[in-house]
Every structure is written in C-alpha cells, then in structure tokens.
PDB file of N, CA, C and O in Angstrom:
ATOM      1  N   UNK P   1     -49.642 -11.933 -16.176  1.00 88.00           N
ATOM      2  CA  UNK P   1     -48.217 -11.684 -16.270  1.00 88.00           C
ATOM      3  C   UNK P   1     -47.952 -10.859 -17.554  1.00 88.00           C
ATOM      4  O   UNK P   1     -48.638 -11.081 -18.522  1.00 88.00           O
ATOM      5  N   UNK P   2     -46.921 -10.067 -17.418  1.00 90.00           N
ATOM      6  CA  UNK P   2     -46.479  -9.274 -18.621  1.00 90.00           C
ATOM      7  C   UNK P   2     -45.020  -9.685 -18.930  1.00 90.00           C
ATOM      8  O   UNK P   2     -44.213  -9.838 -18.059  1.00 90.00           O
ATOM      9  N   UNK P   3     -44.757  -9.828 -20.202  1.00 91.00           N
ATOM     10  CA  UNK P   3     -43.429 -10.036 -20.679  1.00 91.00           C
ATOM     11  C   UNK P   3     -42.992  -8.797 -21.424  1.00 91.00           C
ATOM     12  O   UNK P   3     -43.645  -8.382 -22.362  1.00 91.00           O
ATOM     13  N   UNK P   4     -41.843  -8.247 -20.970  1.00 90.00           N
ATOM     14  CA  UNK P   4     -41.307  -7.023 -21.647  1.00 90.00           C
ATOM     15  C   UNK P   4     -39.995  -7.410 -22.241  1.00 90.00           C
ATOM     16  O   UNK P   4     -39.138  -8.020 -21.601  1.00 90.00           O
ATOM     17  N   UNK P   5     -39.867  -7.086 -23.595  1.00 89.00           N
ATOM     18  CA  UNK P   5     -38.624  -7.270 -24.249  1.00 89.00           C
ATOM     19  C   UNK P   5     -37.922  -5.962 -24.411  1.00 89.00           C
ATOM     20  O   UNK P   5     -38.524  -5.067 -25.016  1.00 89.00           O
ATOM     21  N   UNK P   6     -36.747  -5.874 -23.959  1.00 87.00           N
ATOM     22  CA  UNK P   6     -35.949  -4.642 -24.094  1.00 87.00           C
ATOM     23  C   UNK P   6     -34.802  -4.912 -25.075  1.00 87.00           C
ATOM     24  O   UNK P   6     -34.078  -5.880 -24.892  1.00 87.00           O
ATOM     25  N   UNK P   7     -34.652  -4.071 -26.045  1.00 87.00           N
ATOM     26  CA  UNK P   7     -33.643  -4.265 -27.080  1.00 87.00           C
ATOM     27  C   UNK P   7     -32.465  -3.382 -26.696  1.00 87.00           C
ATOM     28  O   UNK P   7     -32.622  -2.182 -26.447  1.00 87.00           O
ATOM     29  N   UNK P   8     -31.269  -3.947 -26.680  1.00 83.00           N
ATOM     30  CA  UNK P   8     -30.028  -3.215 -26.444  1.00 83.00           C
ATOM     31  C   UNK P   8     -29.214  -3.187 -27.711  1.00 83.00           C
ATOM     32  O   UNK P   8     -29.080  -4.221 -28.391  1.00 83.00           O
ATOM     33  N   UNK P   9     -28.715  -2.004 -28.022  1.00 82.00           N
ATOM     34  CA  UNK P   9     -27.812  -1.872 -29.166  1.00 82.00           C
ATOM     35  C   UNK P   9     -26.414  -2.167 -28.700  1.00 82.00           C
ATOM     36  O   UNK P   9     -25.977  -1.588 -27.703  1.00 82.00           O
ATOM     37  N   UNK P  10     -25.687  -2.971 -29.434  1.00 77.00           N
ATOM     38  CA  UNK P  10     -24.313  -3.290 -29.103  1.00 77.00           C
ATOM     39  C   UNK P  10     -23.422  -3.137 -30.290  1.00 77.00           C
ATOM     40  O   UNK P  10     -23.883  -2.968 -31.428  1.00 77.00           O
ATOM     41  N   UNK P  11     -22.177  -3.382 -30.084  1.00 75.00           N
ATOM     42  CA  UNK P  11     -21.182  -3.283 -31.182  1.00 75.00           C
ATOM     43  C   UNK P  11     -21.423  -4.366 -32.220  1.00 75.00           C
ATOM     44  O   UNK P  11     -21.089  -4.188 -33.383  1.00 75.00           O
ATOM     45  N   UNK P  12     -21.865  -5.537 -31.772  1.00 78.00           N
ATOM     46  CA  UNK P  12     -22.013  -6.662 -32.729  1.00 78.00           C
ATOM     47  C   UNK P  12     -23.401  -6.825 -33.200  1.00 78.00           C
ATOM     48  O   UNK P  12     -23.733  -7.759 -33.954  1.00 78.00           O
ATOM     49  N   UNK P  13     -24.359  -5.947 -32.756  1.00 77.00           N
ATOM     50  CA  UNK P  13     -25.752  -6.089 -33.197  1.00 77.00           C
ATOM     51  C   UNK P  13     -26.676  -5.796 -32.009  1.00 77.00           C
ATOM     52  O   UNK P  13     -26.249  -5.352 -30.975  1.00 77.00           O
ATOM     53  N   UNK P  14     -27.931  -6.059 -32.238  1.00 84.00           N
ATOM     54  CA  UNK P  14     -28.943  -5.816 -31.199  1.00 84.00           C
ATOM     55  C   UNK P  14     -29.174  -7.091 -30.422  1.00 84.00           C
ATOM     56  O   UNK P  14     -29.186  -8.183 -30.935  1.00 84.00           O
ATOM     57  N   UNK P  15     -29.479  -6.914 -29.102  1.00 85.00           N
ATOM     58  CA  UNK P  15     -29.787  -8.061 -28.267  1.00 85.00           C
ATOM     59  C   UNK P  15     -31.165  -7.749 -27.568  1.00 85.00           C
ATOM     60  O   UNK P  15     -31.452  -6.662 -27.258  1.00 85.00           O
ATOM     61  N   UNK P  16     -31.954  -8.805 -27.385  1.00 88.00           N
ATOM     62  CA  UNK P  16     -33.229  -8.626 -26.752  1.00 88.00           C
ATOM     63  C   UNK P  16     -33.227  -9.331 -25.406  1.00 88.00           C
ATOM     64  O   UNK P  16     -32.930 -10.535 -25.291  1.00 88.00           O
ATOM     65  N   UNK P  17     -33.538  -8.586 -24.367  1.00 88.00           N
ATOM     66  CA  UNK P  17     -33.608  -9.166 -22.994  1.00 88.00           C
ATOM     67  C   UNK P  17     -35.094  -9.246 -22.658  1.00 88.00           C
ATOM     68  O   UNK P  17     -35.846  -8.267 -22.789  1.00 88.00           O
ATOM     69  N   UNK P  18     -35.557 -10.366 -22.151  1.00 91.00           N
ATOM     70  CA  UNK P  18     -36.905 -10.598 -21.716  1.00 91.00           C
ATOM     71  C   UNK P  18     -36.973 -10.397 -20.217  1.00 91.00           C
ATOM     72  O   UNK P  18     -36.149 -10.947 -19.448  1.00 91.00           O
ATOM     73  N   UNK P  19     -38.027  -9.692 -19.781  1.00 91.00           N
ATOM     74  CA  UNK P  19     -38.295  -9.572 -18.329  1.00 91.00           C
ATOM     75  C   UNK P  19     -39.728  -9.976 -18.105  1.00 91.00           C
ATOM     76  O   UNK P  19     -40.632  -9.647 -18.848  1.00 91.00           O
ATOM     77  N   UNK P  20     -39.980 -10.797 -17.037  1.00 92.00           N
ATOM     78  CA  UNK P  20     -41.306 -11.262 -16.703  1.00 92.00           C
ATOM     79  C   UNK P  20     -41.783 -10.458 -15.492  1.00 92.00           C
ATOM     80  O   UNK P  20     -41.106 -10.382 -14.483  1.00 92.00           O
ATOM     81  N   UNK P  21     -42.936  -9.799 -15.628  1.00 90.00           N
ATOM     82  CA  UNK P  21     -43.402  -8.911 -14.591  1.00 90.00           C
ATOM     83  C   UNK P  21     -44.722  -9.409 -14.013  1.00 90.00           C
ATOM     84  O   UNK P  21     -45.693  -9.715 -14.721  1.00 90.00           O
ATOM     85  N   UNK P  22     -44.753  -9.537 -12.680  1.00 88.00           N
ATOM     86  CA  UNK P  22     -45.998  -9.936 -11.952  1.00 88.00           C
ATOM     87  C   UNK P  22     -46.896  -8.748 -11.865  1.00 88.00           C
ATOM     88  O   UNK P  22     -46.534  -7.716 -11.284  1.00 88.00           O
ATOM     89  N   UNK P  23     -48.116  -8.844 -12.425  1.00 86.00           N
ATOM     90  CA  UNK P  23     -48.992  -7.672 -12.451  1.00 86.00           C
ATOM     91  C   UNK P  23     -49.544  -7.285 -11.083  1.00 86.00           C
ATOM     92  O   UNK P  23     -49.886  -6.119 -10.817  1.00 86.00           O
ATOM     93  N   UNK P  24     -49.565  -8.243 -10.119  1.00 85.00           N
ATOM     94  CA  UNK P  24     -50.122  -7.919  -8.790  1.00 85.00           C
ATOM     95  C   UNK P  24     -49.062  -7.188  -7.946  1.00 85.00           C
ATOM     96  O   UNK P  24     -49.327  -6.151  -7.361  1.00 85.00           O
ATOM     97  N   UNK P  25     -47.883  -7.790  -7.811  1.00 83.00           N
ATOM     98  CA  UNK P  25     -46.854  -7.242  -6.913  1.00 83.00           C
ATOM     99  C   UNK P  25     -45.938  -6.246  -7.614  1.00 83.00           C
ATOM    100  O   UNK P  25     -45.299  -5.383  -7.035  1.00 83.00           O
ATOM    101  N   UNK P  26     -45.806  -6.413  -8.954  1.00 85.00           N
ATOM    102  CA  UNK P  26     -44.910  -5.552  -9.720  1.00 85.00           C
ATOM    103  C   UNK P  26     -43.474  -6.005  -9.745  1.00 85.00           C
ATOM    104  O   UNK P  26     -42.609  -5.343 -10.253  1.00 85.00           O
ATOM    105  N   UNK P  27     -43.166  -7.240  -9.192  1.00 88.00           N
ATOM    106  CA  UNK P  27     -41.826  -7.701  -9.194  1.00 88.00           C
ATOM    107  C   UNK P  27     -41.416  -8.057 -10.577  1.00 88.00           C
ATOM    108  O   UNK P  27     -42.244  -8.572 -11.382  1.00 88.00           O
ATOM    109  N   UNK P  28     -40.136  -7.866 -10.867  1.00 89.00           N
ATOM    110  CA  UNK P  28     -39.533  -8.179 -12.161  1.00 89.00           C
ATOM    111  C   UNK P  28     -38.651  -9.379 -12.064  1.00 89.00           C
ATOM    112  O   UNK P  28     -37.816  -9.455 -11.125  1.00 89.00           O
ATOM    113  N   UNK P  29     -38.767 -10.278 -13.037  1.00 91.00           N
ATOM    114  CA  UNK P  29     -37.951 -11.511 -13.006  1.00 91.00           C
ATOM    115  C   UNK P  29     -37.191 -11.550 -14.338  1.00 91.00           C
ATOM    116  O   UNK P  29     -37.729 -11.252 -15.404  1.00 91.00           O
ATOM    117  N   UNK P  30     -35.947 -11.915 -14.327  1.00 89.00           N
ATOM    118  CA  UNK P  30     -35.122 -11.951 -15.508  1.00 89.00           C
ATOM    119  C   UNK P  30     -35.279 -13.230 -16.345  1.00 89.00           C
ATOM    120  O   UNK P  30     -34.788 -13.250 -17.448  1.00 89.00           O
ATOM    121  N   UNK P  31     -35.887 -14.231 -15.783  1.00 90.00           N
ATOM    122  CA  UNK P  31     -36.055 -15.499 -16.520  1.00 90.00           C
ATOM    123  C   UNK P  31     -37.407 -16.102 -16.151  1.00 90.00           C
ATOM    124  O   UNK P  31     -37.958 -15.855 -15.080  1.00 90.00           O
ATOM    125  N   UNK P  32     -37.892 -16.878 -17.043  1.00 91.00           N
ATOM    126  CA  UNK P  32     -39.136 -17.646 -16.769  1.00 91.00           C
ATOM    127  C   UNK P  32     -38.933 -18.635 -15.612  1.00 91.00           C
ATOM    128  O   UNK P  32     -39.852 -18.847 -14.757  1.00 91.00           O
ATOM    129  N   UNK P  33     -37.792 -19.183 -15.456  1.00 89.00           N
ATOM    130  CA  UNK P  33     -37.425 -20.088 -14.388  1.00 89.00           C
ATOM    131  C   UNK P  33     -37.617 -19.423 -13.035  1.00 89.00           C
ATOM    132  O   UNK P  33     -38.166 -19.889 -12.100  1.00 89.00           O
ATOM    133  N   UNK P  34     -37.084 -18.175 -12.951  1.00 89.00           N
ATOM    134  CA  UNK P  34     -37.213 -17.390 -11.702  1.00 89.00           C
ATOM    135  C   UNK P  34     -38.648 -17.045 -11.434  1.00 89.00           C
ATOM    136  O   UNK P  34     -39.088 -17.106 -10.268  1.00 89.00           O
ATOM    137  N   UNK P  35     -39.481 -16.704 -12.425  1.00 90.00           N
ATOM    138  CA  UNK P  35     -40.873 -16.381 -12.273  1.00 90.00           C
ATOM    139  C   UNK P  35     -41.617 -17.602 -11.764  1.00 90.00           C
ATOM    140  O   UNK P  35     -42.486 -17.502 -10.886  1.00 90.00           O
ATOM    141  N   UNK P  36     -41.347 -18.763 -12.337  1.00 90.00           N
ATOM    142  CA  UNK P  36     -42.051 -19.975 -11.890  1.00 90.00           C
ATOM    143  C   UNK P  36     -41.617 -20.379 -10.469  1.00 90.00           C
ATOM    144  O   UNK P  36     -42.438 -20.826  -9.677  1.00 90.00           O
ATOM    145  N   UNK P  37     -40.355 -20.132 -10.115  1.00 88.00           N
ATOM    146  CA  UNK P  37     -39.900 -20.408  -8.742  1.00 88.00           C
ATOM    147  C   UNK P  37     -40.652 -19.516  -7.765  1.00 88.00           C
ATOM    148  O   UNK P  37     -41.051 -19.932  -6.698  1.00 88.00           O
ATOM    149  N   UNK P  38     -40.885 -18.245  -8.172  1.00 88.00           N
ATOM    150  CA  UNK P  38     -41.628 -17.318  -7.293  1.00 88.00           C
ATOM    151  C   UNK P  38     -43.060 -17.749  -7.154  1.00 88.00           C
ATOM    152  O   UNK P  38     -43.662 -17.752  -6.036  1.00 88.00           O
ATOM    153  N   UNK P  39     -43.709 -18.220  -8.224  1.00 88.00           N
ATOM    154  CA  UNK P  39     -45.106 -18.676  -8.202  1.00 88.00           C
ATOM    155  C   UNK P  39     -45.236 -19.868  -7.264  1.00 88.00           C
ATOM    156  O   UNK P  39     -46.188 -19.965  -6.509  1.00 88.00           O
ATOM    157  N   UNK P  40     -44.309 -20.801  -7.373  1.00 88.00           N
ATOM    158  CA  UNK P  40     -44.345 -22.022  -6.525  1.00 88.00           C
ATOM    159  C   UNK P  40     -44.042 -21.761  -5.083  1.00 88.00           C
ATOM    160  O   UNK P  40     -44.758 -22.324  -4.187  1.00 88.00           O
ATOM    161  N   UNK P  41     -43.043 -20.931  -4.752  1.00 85.00           N
ATOM    162  CA  UNK P  41     -42.617 -20.781  -3.395  1.00 85.00           C
ATOM    163  C   UNK P  41     -43.062 -19.517  -2.746  1.00 85.00           C
ATOM    164  O   UNK P  41     -43.201 -19.427  -1.505  1.00 85.00           O
ATOM    165  N   UNK P  42     -43.330 -18.460  -3.582  1.00 82.00           N
ATOM    166  CA  UNK P  42     -43.698 -17.176  -2.992  1.00 82.00           C
ATOM    167  C   UNK P  42     -42.508 -16.409  -2.427  1.00 82.00           C
ATOM    168  O   UNK P  42     -42.639 -15.303  -1.938  1.00 82.00           O
ATOM    169  N   UNK P  43     -41.277 -17.004  -2.537  1.00 79.00           N
ATOM    170  CA  UNK P  43     -40.070 -16.368  -2.033  1.00 79.00           C
ATOM    171  C   UNK P  43     -39.484 -15.499  -3.076  1.00 79.00           C
ATOM    172  O   UNK P  43     -39.149 -15.936  -4.199  1.00 79.00           O
ATOM    173  N   UNK P  44     -39.326 -14.184  -2.827  1.00 78.00           N
ATOM    174  CA  UNK P  44     -38.753 -13.272  -3.852  1.00 78.00           C
ATOM    175  C   UNK P  44     -37.278 -13.016  -3.582  1.00 78.00           C
ATOM    176  O   UNK P  44     -36.665 -12.379  -4.426  1.00 78.00           O
ATOM    177  N   UNK P  45     -36.768 -13.417  -2.507  1.00 76.00           N
ATOM    178  CA  UNK P  45     -35.429 -12.993  -2.113  1.00 76.00           C
ATOM    179  C   UNK P  45     -34.319 -13.483  -3.080  1.00 76.00           C
ATOM    180  O   UNK P  45     -33.362 -12.791  -3.299  1.00 76.00           O
ATOM    181  N   UNK P  46     -34.549 -14.633  -3.662  1.00 72.00           N
ATOM    182  CA  UNK P  46     -33.459 -15.225  -4.518  1.00 72.00           C
ATOM    183  C   UNK P  46     -33.799 -15.066  -5.989  1.00 72.00           C
ATOM    184  O   UNK P  46     -32.938 -15.296  -6.800  1.00 72.00           O
ATOM    185  N   UNK P  47     -34.983 -14.624  -6.381  1.00 75.00           N
ATOM    186  CA  UNK P  47     -35.261 -14.651  -7.766  1.00 75.00           C
ATOM    187  C   UNK P  47     -35.855 -13.400  -8.368  1.00 75.00           C
ATOM    188  O   UNK P  47     -36.052 -13.335  -9.591  1.00 75.00           O
ATOM    189  N   UNK P  48     -36.177 -12.365  -7.615  1.00 74.00           N
ATOM    190  CA  UNK P  48     -36.790 -11.152  -8.160  1.00 74.00           C
ATOM    191  C   UNK P  48     -35.841  -9.951  -7.992  1.00 74.00           C
ATOM    192  O   UNK P  48     -35.027  -9.887  -7.118  1.00 74.00           O
ATOM    193  N   UNK P  49     -36.035  -9.004  -8.909  1.00 76.00           N
ATOM    194  CA  UNK P  49     -35.392  -7.768  -8.813  1.00 76.00           C
ATOM    195  C   UNK P  49     -36.467  -6.733  -8.346  1.00 76.00           C
ATOM    196  O   UNK P  49     -37.601  -7.109  -8.165  1.00 76.00           O
ATOM    197  N   UNK P  50     -36.058  -5.499  -8.203  1.00 68.00           N
ATOM    198  CA  UNK P  50     -36.922  -4.523  -7.597  1.00 68.00           C
ATOM    199  C   UNK P  50     -38.324  -4.466  -8.290  1.00 68.00           C
ATOM    200  O   UNK P  50     -38.431  -4.788  -9.503  1.00 68.00           O
ATOM    201  N   UNK P  51     -39.359  -3.989  -7.613  1.00 64.00           N
ATOM    202  CA  UNK P  51     -40.686  -3.861  -8.244  1.00 64.00           C
ATOM    203  C   UNK P  51     -40.604  -3.007  -9.451  1.00 64.00           C
ATOM    204  O   UNK P  51     -39.818  -2.019  -9.525  1.00 64.00           O
ATOM    205  N   UNK P  52     -41.372  -3.354 -10.462  1.00 53.00           N
ATOM    206  CA  UNK P  52     -41.405  -2.677 -11.725  1.00 53.00           C
ATOM    207  C   UNK P  52     -42.067  -1.316 -11.603  1.00 53.00           C
ATOM    208  O   UNK P  52     -43.115  -1.194 -11.031  1.00 53.00           O
ATOM    209  N   UNK P  53     -41.450  -0.291 -12.184  1.00 56.00           N
ATOM    210  CA  UNK P  53     -41.996   1.037 -12.237  1.00 56.00           C
ATOM    211  C   UNK P  53     -41.922   1.456 -13.677  1.00 56.00           C
ATOM    212  O   UNK P  53     -40.955   1.201 -14.393  1.00 56.00           O
ATOM    213  N   UNK P  54     -42.993   2.055 -14.168  1.00 53.00           N
ATOM    214  CA  UNK P  54     -43.052   2.500 -15.574  1.00 53.00           C
ATOM    215  C   UNK P  54     -41.961   3.565 -15.781  1.00 53.00           C
ATOM    216  O   UNK P  54     -41.880   4.519 -14.990  1.00 53.00           O
ATOM    217  N   UNK P  55     -41.092   3.376 -16.766  1.00 49.00           N
ATOM    218  CA  UNK P  55     -40.032   4.337 -17.005  1.00 49.00           C
ATOM    219  C   UNK P  55     -40.216   4.941 -18.364  1.00 49.00           C
ATOM    220  O   UNK P  55     -40.783   4.374 -19.294  1.00 49.00           O
ATOM    221  N   UNK P  56     -39.668   6.164 -18.550  1.00 43.00           N
ATOM    222  CA  UNK P  56     -39.717   6.821 -19.817  1.00 43.00           C
ATOM    223  C   UNK P  56     -38.706   6.130 -20.738  1.00 43.00           C
ATOM    224  O   UNK P  56     -37.555   5.894 -20.316  1.00 43.00           O
ATOM    225  N   UNK P  57     -39.129   5.813 -21.925  1.00 47.00           N
ATOM    226  CA  UNK P  57     -38.267   5.093 -22.852  1.00 47.00           C
ATOM    227  C   UNK P  57     -37.214   6.000 -23.444  1.00 47.00           C
ATOM    228  O   UNK P  57     -37.472   7.138 -23.825  1.00 47.00           O
ATOM    229  N   UNK P  58     -35.971   5.599 -23.513  1.00 45.00           N
ATOM    230  CA  UNK P  58     -34.905   6.275 -24.195  1.00 45.00           C
ATOM    231  C   UNK P  58     -35.102   6.030 -25.695  1.00 45.00           C
ATOM    232  O   UNK P  58     -35.727   5.019 -26.110  1.00 45.00           O
ATOM    233  N   UNK P  59     -34.562   6.889 -26.477  1.00 42.00           N
ATOM    234  CA  UNK P  59     -34.654   6.684 -27.921  1.00 42.00           C
ATOM    235  C   UNK P  59     -33.886   5.439 -28.354  1.00 42.00           C
ATOM    236  O   UNK P  59     -34.241   4.844 -29.427  1.00 42.00           O
ATOM    237  N   UNK P  60     -32.834   5.092 -27.613  1.00 46.00           N
ATOM    238  CA  UNK P  60     -32.058   3.903 -27.992  1.00 46.00           C
ATOM    239  C   UNK P  60     -32.693   2.582 -27.557  1.00 46.00           C
ATOM    240  O   UNK P  60     -32.247   1.532 -27.938  1.00 46.00           O
ATOM    241  N   UNK P  61     -33.715   2.660 -26.697  1.00 47.00           N
ATOM    242  CA  UNK P  61     -34.335   1.443 -26.174  1.00 47.00           C
ATOM    243  C   UNK P  61     -35.732   1.282 -26.800  1.00 47.00           C
ATOM    244  O   UNK P  61     -36.479   2.224 -26.875  1.00 47.00           O
ATOM    245  N   UNK P  62     -36.085   0.070 -27.127  1.00 47.00           N
ATOM    246  CA  UNK P  62     -37.356  -0.226 -27.684  1.00 47.00           C
ATOM    247  C   UNK P  62     -37.959  -1.300 -26.783  1.00 47.00           C
ATOM    248  O   UNK P  62     -37.356  -2.301 -26.475  1.00 47.00           O
ATOM    249  N   UNK P  63     -39.199  -1.140 -26.359  1.00 50.00           N
ATOM    250  CA  UNK P  63     -39.897  -2.121 -25.466  1.00 50.00           C
ATOM    251  C   UNK P  63     -41.103  -2.662 -26.189  1.00 50.00           C
ATOM    252  O   UNK P  63     -41.814  -1.966 -26.848  1.00 50.00           O
ATOM    253  N   UNK P  64     -41.319  -3.941 -25.967  1.00 51.00           N
ATOM    254  CA  UNK P  64     -42.476  -4.645 -26.464  1.00 51.00           C
ATOM    255  C   UNK P  64     -43.132  -5.298 -25.287  1.00 51.00           C
ATOM    256  O   UNK P  64     -42.482  -6.032 -24.581  1.00 51.00           O
ATOM    257  N   UNK P  65     -44.386  -5.106 -25.086  1.00 53.00           N
ATOM    258  CA  UNK P  65     -45.042  -5.756 -23.933  1.00 53.00           C
ATOM    259  C   UNK P  65     -46.032  -6.810 -24.451  1.00 53.00           C
ATOM    260  O   UNK P  65     -46.827  -6.549 -25.276  1.00 53.00           O
ATOM    261  N   UNK P  66     -45.945  -7.987 -23.876  1.00 49.00           N
ATOM    262  CA  UNK P  66     -46.869  -9.088 -24.209  1.00 49.00           C
ATOM    263  C   UNK P  66     -47.519  -9.537 -22.911  1.00 49.00           C
ATOM    264  O   UNK P  66     -46.865  -9.635 -21.849  1.00 49.00           O
ATOM    265  N   UNK P  67     -48.763  -9.799 -22.953  1.00 50.00           N
ATOM    266  CA  UNK P  67     -49.504 -10.340 -21.819  1.00 50.00           C
ATOM    267  C   UNK P  67     -49.756 -11.802 -22.012  1.00 50.00           C
ATOM    268  O   UNK P  67     -50.237 -12.196 -23.086  1.00 50.00           O
ATOM    269  N   UNK P  68     -49.399 -12.648 -20.996  1.00 50.00           N
ATOM    270  CA  UNK P  68     -49.622 -14.026 -21.131  1.00 50.00           C
ATOM    271  C   UNK P  68     -49.869 -14.610 -19.738  1.00 50.00           C
ATOM    272  O   UNK P  68     -49.739 -13.973 -18.753  1.00 50.00           O
ATOM    273  N   UNK P  69     -50.282 -15.874 -19.721  1.00 51.00           N
ATOM    274  CA  UNK P  69     -50.454 -16.501 -18.425  1.00 51.00           C
ATOM    275  C   UNK P  69     -49.440 -17.677 -18.324  1.00 51.00           C
ATOM    276  O   UNK P  69     -49.138 -18.379 -19.343  1.00 51.00           O
ATOM    277  N   UNK P  70     -48.832 -17.807 -17.156  1.00 51.00           N
ATOM    278  CA  UNK P  70     -47.826 -18.854 -16.967  1.00 51.00           C
ATOM    279  C   UNK P  70     -48.501 -20.054 -16.322  1.00 51.00           C
ATOM    280  O   UNK P  70     -49.232 -19.995 -15.444  1.00 51.00           O
TER     281      UNK P  70
END
C-alpha cells in the first residue's frame, strides 16, 4: 500500500490530505477506514474513488509518498 499526502494551500494555511492507494488495483481511498473496508469486503462501490494514475505535479501541490502495510 502507498500513502500519498497532498498539501493544499488555503487562506488560513496549508492542509494535508492523505490518500491510501492499493498497489495492485490502483484504487484510491480517502481514509484508512475505507481502505480497511475494501480489504475486508473487496467491495469498491462504496469506498473507493477512481483508479490512481500518476499525474504531473503542479507547483502549488506537494506530494509525499510513503509505503506501508495495513
């Protein structure tokens, strides 16, 4: 599994959004809870967003990738 942190610049400061990415299927999950639900049930309809595709980083966005096992 890969955890990607995307930093958003806002009016009140920076915010970090974490995304959990399944390396096999490429599905992206917005929370660890959704990722665990997918692992247990295999159902992606209620907890995953579109498959992950490598995107070119904007100058305003910073990404950090961490590899871990759930």
